[in-house]
PDB file of C-alpha atoms and ligand atoms in Angstrom:
ATOM      1  CA  MET A1234       1.026 -28.699 -18.017  1.00  0.00           C
ATOM      2  CA  LEU A1235       0.583 -32.101 -16.413  1.00  0.00           C
ATOM      3  CA  PHE A1236      -3.022 -32.175 -17.528  1.00  0.00           C
ATOM      4  CA  PHE A1237      -1.997 -31.824 -21.167  1.00  0.00           C
ATOM      5  CA  ASN A1238       0.742 -34.380 -20.889  1.00  0.00           C
ATOM      6  CA  LYS A1239      -1.371 -36.961 -19.187  1.00  0.00           C
ATOM      7  CA  ASN A1240      -0.421 -40.623 -19.517  1.00  0.00           C
ATOM      8  CA  ILE A1241      -2.603 -42.779 -21.694  1.00  0.00           C
ATOM      9  CA  SER A1242      -2.599 -46.524 -22.075  1.00  0.00           C
ATOM     10  CA  PRO A1243       0.020 -47.828 -24.528  1.00  0.00           C
ATOM     11  CA  LYS A1244      -2.862 -49.353 -26.491  1.00  0.00           C
ATOM     12  CA  ASP A1245      -4.235 -45.861 -27.089  1.00  0.00           C
ATOM     13  CA  PHE A1246      -0.771 -44.493 -27.752  1.00  0.00           C
ATOM     14  CA  PHE A1247       0.135 -46.708 -30.712  1.00  0.00           C
ATOM     15  CA  PRO A1248      -2.109 -46.804 -33.778  1.00  0.00           C
ATOM     16  CA  ALA A1249      -3.744 -50.233 -34.313  1.00  0.00           C
ATOM     17  CA  ASN A1250      -1.475 -52.676 -36.136  1.00  0.00           C
ATOM     18  CA  SER A1251       1.596 -50.497 -35.750  1.00  0.00           C
ATOM     19  CA  VAL A1252       4.916 -51.437 -37.294  1.00  0.00           C
ATOM     20  CA  ASP A1253       8.098 -51.605 -35.264  1.00  0.00           C
ATOM     21  CA  MET A1254      10.933 -51.278 -37.758  1.00  0.00           C
ATOM     22  CA  HIS A1255      13.846 -51.578 -35.316  1.00  0.00           C
ATOM     23  CA  SER A1256      14.017 -54.295 -32.669  1.00  0.00           C
ATOM     24  CA  HIS A1257      16.299 -56.948 -31.219  1.00  0.00           C
ATOM     25  CA  ILE A1258      13.741 -59.655 -30.561  1.00  0.00           C
ATOM     26  CA  LEU A1259      15.239 -62.586 -32.476  1.00  0.00           C
ATOM     27  CA  PRO A1260      16.504 -65.093 -29.908  1.00  0.00           C
ATOM     28  CA  GLY A1261      20.181 -65.638 -29.069  1.00  0.00           C
ATOM     29  CA  ILE A1262      21.703 -63.665 -31.886  1.00  0.00           C
ATOM     30  CA  ASP A1263      22.856 -60.374 -30.338  1.00  0.00           C
ATOM     31  CA  ASP A1264      22.490 -58.393 -27.109  1.00  0.00           C
ATOM     32  CA  GLY A1265      18.684 -58.542 -27.412  1.00  0.00           C
ATOM     33  CA  ALA A1266      16.342 -61.451 -26.577  1.00  0.00           C
ATOM     34  CA  LYS A1267      18.369 -64.362 -25.220  1.00  0.00           C
ATOM     35  CA  THR A1268      15.869 -67.197 -25.579  1.00  0.00           C
ATOM     36  CA  ILE A1269      12.772 -67.850 -27.644  1.00  0.00           C
ATOM     37  CA  ASP A1270      10.711 -67.344 -24.473  1.00  0.00           C
ATOM     38  CA  ASP A1271      12.206 -63.838 -24.185  1.00  0.00           C
ATOM     39  CA  SER A1272      11.225 -63.196 -27.816  1.00  0.00           C
ATOM     40  CA  ILE A1273       7.654 -64.353 -27.237  1.00  0.00           C
ATOM     41  CA  LEU A1274       7.292 -62.307 -24.049  1.00  0.00           C
ATOM     42  CA  LEU A1275       8.413 -59.134 -25.823  1.00  0.00           C
ATOM     43  CA  ILE A1276       6.126 -59.773 -28.796  1.00  0.00           C
ATOM     44  CA  GLU A1277       3.150 -60.589 -26.547  1.00  0.00           C
ATOM     45  CA  GLN A1278       3.608 -57.364 -24.616  1.00  0.00           C
ATOM     46  CA  LEU A1279       4.197 -55.183 -27.673  1.00  0.00           C
ATOM     47  CA  SER A1280       1.246 -56.712 -29.500  1.00  0.00           C
ATOM     48  CA  SER A1281      -0.967 -55.976 -26.485  1.00  0.00           C
ATOM     49  CA  PHE A1282      -0.006 -52.324 -27.131  1.00  0.00           C
ATOM     50  CA  GLY A1283      -1.070 -52.609 -30.783  1.00  0.00           C
ATOM     51  CA  ILE A1284       2.307 -53.343 -32.386  1.00  0.00           C
ATOM     52  CA  THR A1285       1.705 -56.465 -34.459  1.00  0.00           C
ATOM     53  CA  ASN A1286       4.183 -55.942 -37.308  1.00  0.00           C
ATOM     54  CA  PHE A1287       7.863 -56.448 -36.700  1.00  0.00           C
ATOM     55  CA  ARG A1288      10.803 -55.788 -38.983  1.00  0.00           C
ATOM     56  CA  VAL A1289      13.409 -57.352 -36.730  1.00  0.00           C
ATOM     57  CA  THR A1290      16.924 -55.975 -36.895  1.00  0.00           C
ATOM     58  CA  PRO A1291      19.679 -57.935 -35.117  1.00  0.00           C
ATOM     59  CA  HIS A1292      23.109 -56.329 -35.024  1.00  0.00           C
ATOM     60  CA  VAL A1293      25.629 -57.075 -37.736  1.00  0.00           C
ATOM     61  CA  LEU A1294      28.903 -55.744 -36.394  1.00  0.00           C
ATOM     62  CA  GLY A1295      32.400 -56.911 -37.345  1.00  0.00           C
ATOM     63  CA  GLY A1296      34.304 -58.710 -34.577  1.00  0.00           C
ATOM     64  CA  VAL A1297      31.294 -58.695 -32.236  1.00  0.00           C
ATOM     65  CA  TRP A1298      28.060 -59.839 -33.907  1.00  0.00           C
ATOM     66  CA  GLU A1299      29.069 -61.191 -37.299  1.00  0.00           C
ATOM     67  CA  ASN A1300      25.604 -62.618 -37.971  1.00  0.00           C
ATOM     68  CA  SER A1301      25.337 -64.011 -41.482  1.00  0.00           C
ATOM     69  CA  SER A1302      22.146 -63.436 -43.455  1.00  0.00           C
ATOM     70  CA  GLU A1303      21.544 -67.217 -43.292  1.00  0.00           C
ATOM     71  CA  ILE A1304      21.713 -67.293 -39.483  1.00  0.00           C
ATOM     72  CA  ILE A1305      19.350 -64.327 -39.230  1.00  0.00           C
ATOM     73  CA  LYS A1306      16.874 -66.055 -41.585  1.00  0.00           C
ATOM     74  CA  GLU A1307      17.159 -69.295 -39.574  1.00  0.00           C
ATOM     75  CA  LYS A1308      16.318 -67.455 -36.341  1.00  0.00           C
ATOM     76  CA  GLU A1309      13.392 -65.769 -38.096  1.00  0.00           C
ATOM     77  CA  ALA A1310      12.066 -69.172 -39.220  1.00  0.00           C
ATOM     78  CA  LEU A1311      12.475 -70.541 -35.678  1.00  0.00           C
ATOM     79  CA  LEU A1312      10.546 -67.659 -34.159  1.00  0.00           C
ATOM     80  CA  ARG A1313       7.848 -67.845 -36.868  1.00  0.00           C
ATOM     81  CA  LYS A1314       7.350 -71.525 -36.080  1.00  0.00           C
ATOM     82  CA  GLU A1315       7.022 -70.796 -32.372  1.00  0.00           C
ATOM     83  CA  LEU A1316       4.563 -67.938 -32.992  1.00  0.00           C
ATOM     84  CA  ASP A1317       2.426 -70.224 -35.159  1.00  0.00           C
ATOM     85  CA  ALA A1318       2.574 -73.020 -32.585  1.00  0.00           C
ATOM     86  CA  ARG A1319       1.235 -70.575 -30.008  1.00  0.00           C
ATOM     87  CA  GLY A1320      -1.606 -69.389 -32.262  1.00  0.00           C
ATOM     88  CA  MET A1321       0.016 -66.002 -32.879  1.00  0.00           C
ATOM     89  CA  GLN A1322      -0.582 -65.981 -36.641  1.00  0.00           C
ATOM     90  CA  HIS A1323      -1.665 -62.329 -36.468  1.00  0.00           C
ATOM     91  CA  ILE A1324       1.945 -61.324 -35.814  1.00  0.00           C
ATOM     92  CA  ASN A1325       3.868 -60.359 -38.950  1.00  0.00           C
ATOM     93  CA  LEU A1326       7.593 -60.902 -38.871  1.00  0.00           C
ATOM     94  CA  HIS A1327      10.325 -60.006 -41.334  1.00  0.00           C
ATOM     95  CA  ALA A1328      14.031 -60.357 -40.664  1.00  0.00           C
ATOM     96  CA  ALA A1329      16.385 -57.554 -41.647  1.00  0.00           C
ATOM     97  CA  ALA A1330      19.456 -56.287 -39.786  1.00  0.00           C
ATOM     98  CA  GLU A1331      20.987 -53.237 -38.156  1.00  0.00           C
ATOM     99  CA  TYR A1332      24.306 -52.842 -39.948  1.00  0.00           C
ATOM    100  CA  LEU A1333      27.159 -50.986 -38.327  1.00  0.00           C
ATOM    101  CA  MET A1334      28.858 -49.126 -41.185  1.00  0.00           C
ATOM    102  CA  ASP A1335      32.193 -50.930 -40.845  1.00  0.00           C
ATOM    103  CA  SER A1336      34.357 -52.999 -43.221  1.00  0.00           C
ATOM    104  CA  LEU A1337      32.178 -56.107 -42.705  1.00  0.00           C
ATOM    105  CA  PHE A1338      29.192 -54.098 -43.905  1.00  0.00           C
ATOM    106  CA  SER A1339      31.123 -52.788 -46.928  1.00  0.00           C
ATOM    107  CA  LYS A1340      31.971 -56.385 -47.825  1.00  0.00           C
ATOM    108  CA  ARG A1341      28.349 -57.540 -47.455  1.00  0.00           C
ATOM    109  CA  LEU A1342      27.266 -54.616 -49.611  1.00  0.00           C
ATOM    110  CA  ALA A1343      29.849 -55.411 -52.291  1.00  0.00           C
ATOM    111  CA  ASP A1344      28.729 -59.075 -52.216  1.00  0.00           C
ATOM    112  CA  ASP A1345      25.026 -58.122 -52.509  1.00  0.00           C
ATOM    113  CA  ASP A1346      24.455 -59.887 -49.202  1.00  0.00           C
ATOM    114  CA  ILE A1347      22.091 -57.423 -47.535  1.00  0.00           C
ATOM    115  CA  LEU A1348      18.820 -57.950 -45.672  1.00  0.00           C
ATOM    116  CA  PRO A1349      16.686 -54.842 -46.274  1.00  0.00           C
ATOM    117  CA  LEU A1350      13.912 -53.671 -43.955  1.00  0.00           C
ATOM    118  CA  LYS A1351      11.610 -53.676 -46.974  1.00  0.00           C
ATOM    119  CA  ASP A1352      12.167 -52.958 -50.656  1.00  0.00           C
ATOM    120  CA  ASN A1353      15.377 -50.937 -50.805  1.00  0.00           C
ATOM    121  CA  TYR A1354      15.423 -49.542 -47.254  1.00  0.00           C
ATOM    122  CA  ILE A1355      18.322 -50.674 -45.072  1.00  0.00           C
ATOM    123  CA  LEU A1356      18.947 -49.895 -41.417  1.00  0.00           C
ATOM    124  CA  VAL A1357      22.450 -48.639 -40.593  1.00  0.00           C
ATOM    125  CA  GLU A1358      24.155 -47.310 -37.502  1.00  0.00           C
ATOM    126  CA  MET A1359      27.545 -45.948 -36.544  1.00  0.00           C
ATOM    127  CA  SER A1360      29.790 -46.221 -33.508  1.00  0.00           C
ATOM    128  CA  PHE A1361      28.770 -44.122 -30.500  1.00  0.00           C
ATOM    129  CA  LEU A1362      32.377 -42.892 -30.296  1.00  0.00           C
ATOM    130  CA  ASN A1363      32.867 -41.388 -33.745  1.00  0.00           C
ATOM    131  CA  PRO A1364      31.463 -41.495 -37.266  1.00  0.00           C
ATOM    132  CA  PRO A1365      33.262 -43.717 -39.801  1.00  0.00           C
ATOM    133  CA  ILE A1366      36.095 -41.728 -41.421  1.00  0.00           C
ATOM    134  CA  ASN A1367      34.762 -42.703 -44.851  1.00  0.00           C
ATOM    135  CA  LEU A1368      31.109 -41.978 -44.019  1.00  0.00           C
ATOM    136  CA  ASP A1369      30.399 -40.031 -47.218  1.00  0.00           C
ATOM    137  CA  GLU A1370      31.911 -42.806 -49.307  1.00  0.00           C
ATOM    138  CA  ILE A1371      29.842 -45.506 -47.531  1.00  0.00           C
ATOM    139  CA  LEU A1372      26.602 -43.542 -47.951  1.00  0.00           C
ATOM    140  CA  PHE A1373      27.459 -43.101 -51.618  1.00  0.00           C
ATOM    141  CA  GLU A1374      28.153 -46.836 -52.054  1.00  0.00           C
ATOM    142  CA  ILE A1375      24.858 -47.742 -50.359  1.00  0.00           C
ATOM    143  CA  GLN A1376      22.915 -45.582 -52.781  1.00  0.00           C
ATOM    144  CA  LEU A1377      24.969 -46.703 -55.768  1.00  0.00           C
ATOM    145  CA  LYS A1378      23.714 -50.214 -54.963  1.00  0.00           C
ATOM    146  CA  GLY A1379      20.170 -48.859 -55.088  1.00  0.00           C
ATOM    147  CA  TYR A1380      19.507 -48.840 -51.324  1.00  0.00           C
ATOM    148  CA  ARG A1381      18.073 -46.088 -49.151  1.00  0.00           C
ATOM    149  CA  PRO A1382      19.974 -45.755 -45.842  1.00  0.00           C
ATOM    150  CA  VAL A1383      17.845 -45.379 -42.716  1.00  0.00           C
ATOM    151  CA  LEU A1384      20.159 -44.106 -39.979  1.00  0.00           C
ATOM    152  CA  ALA A1385      19.286 -45.512 -36.560  1.00  0.00           C
ATOM    153  CA  HIS A1386      19.073 -43.214 -33.527  1.00  0.00           C
ATOM    154  CA  PRO A1387      20.971 -40.114 -34.762  1.00  0.00           C
ATOM    155  CA  GLU A1388      20.139 -38.448 -31.443  1.00  0.00           C
ATOM    156  CA  ARG A1389      22.426 -40.944 -29.683  1.00  0.00           C
ATOM    157  CA  TYR A1390      25.562 -39.802 -31.546  1.00  0.00           C
ATOM    158  CA  LEU A1391      26.888 -37.313 -29.001  1.00  0.00           C
ATOM    159  CA  PHE A1392      29.571 -36.078 -31.419  1.00  0.00           C
ATOM    160  CA  TYR A1393      26.830 -34.445 -33.523  1.00  0.00           C
ATOM    161  CA  HIS A1394      25.090 -32.684 -30.630  1.00  0.00           C
ATOM    162  CA  GLN A1395      27.050 -29.436 -30.881  1.00  0.00           C
ATOM    163  CA  ASP A1396      26.572 -29.044 -34.625  1.00  0.00           C
ATOM    164  CA  PHE A1397      23.076 -29.502 -36.021  1.00  0.00           C
ATOM    165  CA  SER A1398      24.296 -28.838 -39.560  1.00  0.00           C
ATOM    166  CA  LYS A1399      25.781 -32.356 -39.372  1.00  0.00           C
ATOM    167  CA  TYR A1400      22.235 -33.772 -39.209  1.00  0.00           C
ATOM    168  CA  GLU A1401      21.211 -31.663 -42.182  1.00  0.00           C
ATOM    169  CA  LYS A1402      24.247 -32.970 -44.080  1.00  0.00           C
ATOM    170  CA  LEU A1403      23.258 -36.573 -43.319  1.00  0.00           C
ATOM    171  CA  ILE A1404      19.820 -35.936 -44.776  1.00  0.00           C
ATOM    172  CA  GLN A1405      21.345 -34.190 -47.802  1.00  0.00           C
ATOM    173  CA  ALA A1406      23.635 -37.203 -48.227  1.00  0.00           C
ATOM    174  CA  GLY A1407      20.526 -39.387 -48.594  1.00  0.00           C
ATOM    175  CA  CYS A1408      19.912 -40.656 -45.041  1.00  0.00           C
ATOM    176  CA  LEU A1409      16.449 -41.004 -43.574  1.00  0.00           C
ATOM    177  CA  LEU A1410      16.631 -40.531 -39.811  1.00  0.00           C
ATOM    178  CA  GLN A1411      15.039 -42.989 -37.357  1.00  0.00           C
ATOM    179  CA  LEU A1412      14.171 -41.896 -33.821  1.00  0.00           C
ATOM    180  CA  ASN A1413      14.559 -44.364 -30.974  1.00  0.00           C
ATOM    181  CA  LEU A1414      11.253 -44.193 -29.130  1.00  0.00           C
ATOM    182  CA  PHE A1415      12.932 -44.452 -25.710  1.00  0.00           C
ATOM    183  CA  SER A1416      15.048 -41.355 -26.409  1.00  0.00           C
ATOM    184  CA  ILE A1417      12.078 -39.093 -25.767  1.00  0.00           C
ATOM    185  CA  ALA A1418      11.777 -40.581 -22.262  1.00  0.00           C
ATOM    186  CA  ASN A1419      15.455 -39.672 -21.591  1.00  0.00           C
ATOM    187  CA  HIS A1420      16.328 -43.366 -21.400  1.00  0.00           C
ATOM    188  CA  TYR A1421      19.775 -42.655 -22.900  1.00  0.00           C
ATOM    189  CA  GLY A1422      20.250 -39.465 -20.875  1.00  0.00           C
ATOM    190  CA  LYS A1423      18.842 -35.963 -20.836  1.00  0.00           C
ATOM    191  CA  ASP A1424      21.088 -34.646 -23.626  1.00  0.00           C
ATOM    192  CA  VAL A1425      19.940 -37.383 -25.991  1.00  0.00           C
ATOM    193  CA  GLY A1426      16.319 -36.622 -25.049  1.00  0.00           C
ATOM    194  CA  LYS A1427      16.833 -32.921 -25.706  1.00  0.00           C
ATOM    195  CA  VAL A1428      18.379 -33.503 -29.140  1.00  0.00           C
ATOM    196  CA  ALA A1429      15.598 -35.974 -30.020  1.00  0.00           C
ATOM    197  CA  HIS A1430      13.008 -33.312 -29.243  1.00  0.00           C
ATOM    198  CA  GLN A1431      14.934 -30.726 -31.283  1.00  0.00           C
ATOM    199  CA  LEU A1432      15.135 -33.056 -34.279  1.00  0.00           C
ATOM    200  CA  LEU A1433      11.423 -33.825 -33.910  1.00  0.00           C
ATOM    201  CA  LYS A1434      10.580 -30.121 -33.799  1.00  0.00           C
ATOM    202  CA  LYS A1435      12.570 -29.547 -36.995  1.00  0.00           C
ATOM    203  CA  ASN A1436      10.749 -32.471 -38.692  1.00  0.00           C
ATOM    204  CA  MET A1437      14.049 -34.180 -39.385  1.00  0.00           C
ATOM    205  CA  TYR A1438      12.968 -37.719 -38.528  1.00  0.00           C
ATOM    206  CA  THR A1439      11.195 -39.983 -40.976  1.00  0.00           C
ATOM    207  CA  PHE A1440      10.681 -43.128 -38.875  1.00  0.00           C
ATOM    208  CA  VAL A1441      10.445 -44.277 -35.260  1.00  0.00           C
ATOM    209  CA  GLY A1442      11.505 -47.649 -33.830  1.00  0.00           C
ATOM    210  CA  THR A1443      11.608 -49.103 -30.337  1.00  0.00           C
ATOM    211  CA  ASP A1444      15.122 -50.608 -30.647  1.00  0.00           C
ATOM    212  CA  ILE A1445      13.849 -52.843 -27.850  1.00  0.00           C
ATOM    213  CA  HIS A1446      16.356 -55.355 -26.451  1.00  0.00           C
ATOM    214  CA  LYS A1447      14.842 -56.679 -23.226  1.00  0.00           C
ATOM    215  CA  GLU A1448      11.897 -56.900 -20.894  1.00  0.00           C
ATOM    216  CA  ARG A1449      13.110 -54.080 -18.684  1.00  0.00           C
ATOM    217  CA  HIS A1450      12.523 -51.704 -21.614  1.00  0.00           C
ATOM    218  CA  LEU A1451       8.764 -52.312 -21.522  1.00  0.00           C
ATOM    219  CA  PRO A1452       7.951 -49.978 -18.601  1.00  0.00           C
ATOM    220  CA  ILE A1453       9.587 -47.099 -20.528  1.00  0.00           C
ATOM    221  CA  ILE A1454       6.765 -47.387 -23.055  1.00  0.00           C
ATOM    222  CA  LYS A1455       4.170 -46.971 -20.301  1.00  0.00           C
ATOM    223  CA  GLN A1456       6.087 -43.949 -19.079  1.00  0.00           C
ATOM    224  CA  LEU A1457       6.291 -42.177 -22.437  1.00  0.00           C
ATOM    225  CA  ALA A1458       2.741 -42.999 -23.563  1.00  0.00           C
ATOM    226  CA  THR A1459       1.245 -39.516 -23.204  1.00  0.00           C
ATOM    227  CA  LYS A1460      -1.153 -37.471 -25.289  1.00  0.00           C
ATOM    228  CA  ASN A1461       1.576 -34.955 -26.142  1.00  0.00           C
ATOM    229  CA  ASN A1462       4.035 -37.605 -27.269  1.00  0.00           C
ATOM    230  CA  LYS A1463       1.369 -39.311 -29.320  1.00  0.00           C
ATOM    231  CA  LYS A1464       0.698 -36.060 -31.159  1.00  0.00           C
ATOM    232  CA  LEU A1465       4.407 -35.489 -31.630  1.00  0.00           C
ATOM    233  CA  LEU A1466       4.965 -38.948 -33.106  1.00  0.00           C
ATOM    234  CA  THR A1467       1.855 -39.257 -35.264  1.00  0.00           C
ATOM    235  CA  PRO A1468       3.651 -38.316 -38.538  1.00  0.00           C
ATOM    236  CA  LEU A1469       6.363 -40.895 -37.806  1.00  0.00           C
ATOM    237  CA  PHE A1470       3.845 -43.633 -36.965  1.00  0.00           C
ATOM    238  CA  GLU A1471       2.157 -42.846 -40.280  1.00  0.00           C
ATOM    239  CA  ASN A1472       5.451 -43.025 -42.196  1.00  0.00           C
ATOM    240  CA  ASN A1473       6.208 -46.350 -40.478  1.00  0.00           C
ATOM    241  CA  SER A1474       2.867 -47.763 -41.596  1.00  0.00           C
ATOM    242  CA  ASN A1475       2.995 -46.344 -45.115  1.00  0.00           C
ATOM    243  CA  THR A1476       6.503 -47.637 -45.707  1.00  0.00           C
ATOM    244  CA  PHE A1477       6.896 -50.806 -43.653  1.00  0.00           C
ATOM    245  CA  SER A1478       3.469 -52.443 -43.465  1.00  0.00           C
ATOM    246  CA  PHE A1479       3.194 -56.052 -44.567  1.00  0.00           C
TER     247      PHE A1479
HETATM  248 FE1  FE2 B1276      19.352 -51.368 -32.486  1.00  0.00          FE
END
């Protein structure tokens, strides 16, 4: 078994010029990178693994991280400038957001103040405690505005673990599901890892993102970079590239 699940270098794990479509690497804007040096360190490391395209997704969450689209764009411009100053022109950067589906999000949506991942794809999440009571209505509103909801880390919503039909319903309601890469290394617990593998087996995910916040997440990548996992994630890496390349 071990032979078949042998670790490989992260550079061999990720396809060349991979796209990360979920990350918290903009500086000083949420619980991710604190300083621009943190941002650069994360990008340098990830790009050494072959990830050179970043659709960065700071939290937008009412009462906690009420980042305006303007602030997110300012931080993007700041980081772009720093990357260029350091000769890192090969890094592609595009600022979007990870929207918690709360009343702040509904207001931004109504005001047409949304930063998509690309085209009409937007990244959304829900509370880890419970789904929004008006979830169906929100998903309907998103699509009425012409957007395609990409639901971040469905495997982390413990309240869905006992009823897989809930995941099917999310897909039927128009959601594309995004796996957090670290879930398959049990970073969020064994139950989350188990559900991630079940959803993978059922081909229910469309995309994969790192959702990286800090330096201490980097060793997890080395840990999960195996031949088996690479095979398992190949369709998702391909979807990432086909949909979110620059
Ligand atoms: Fe995230």
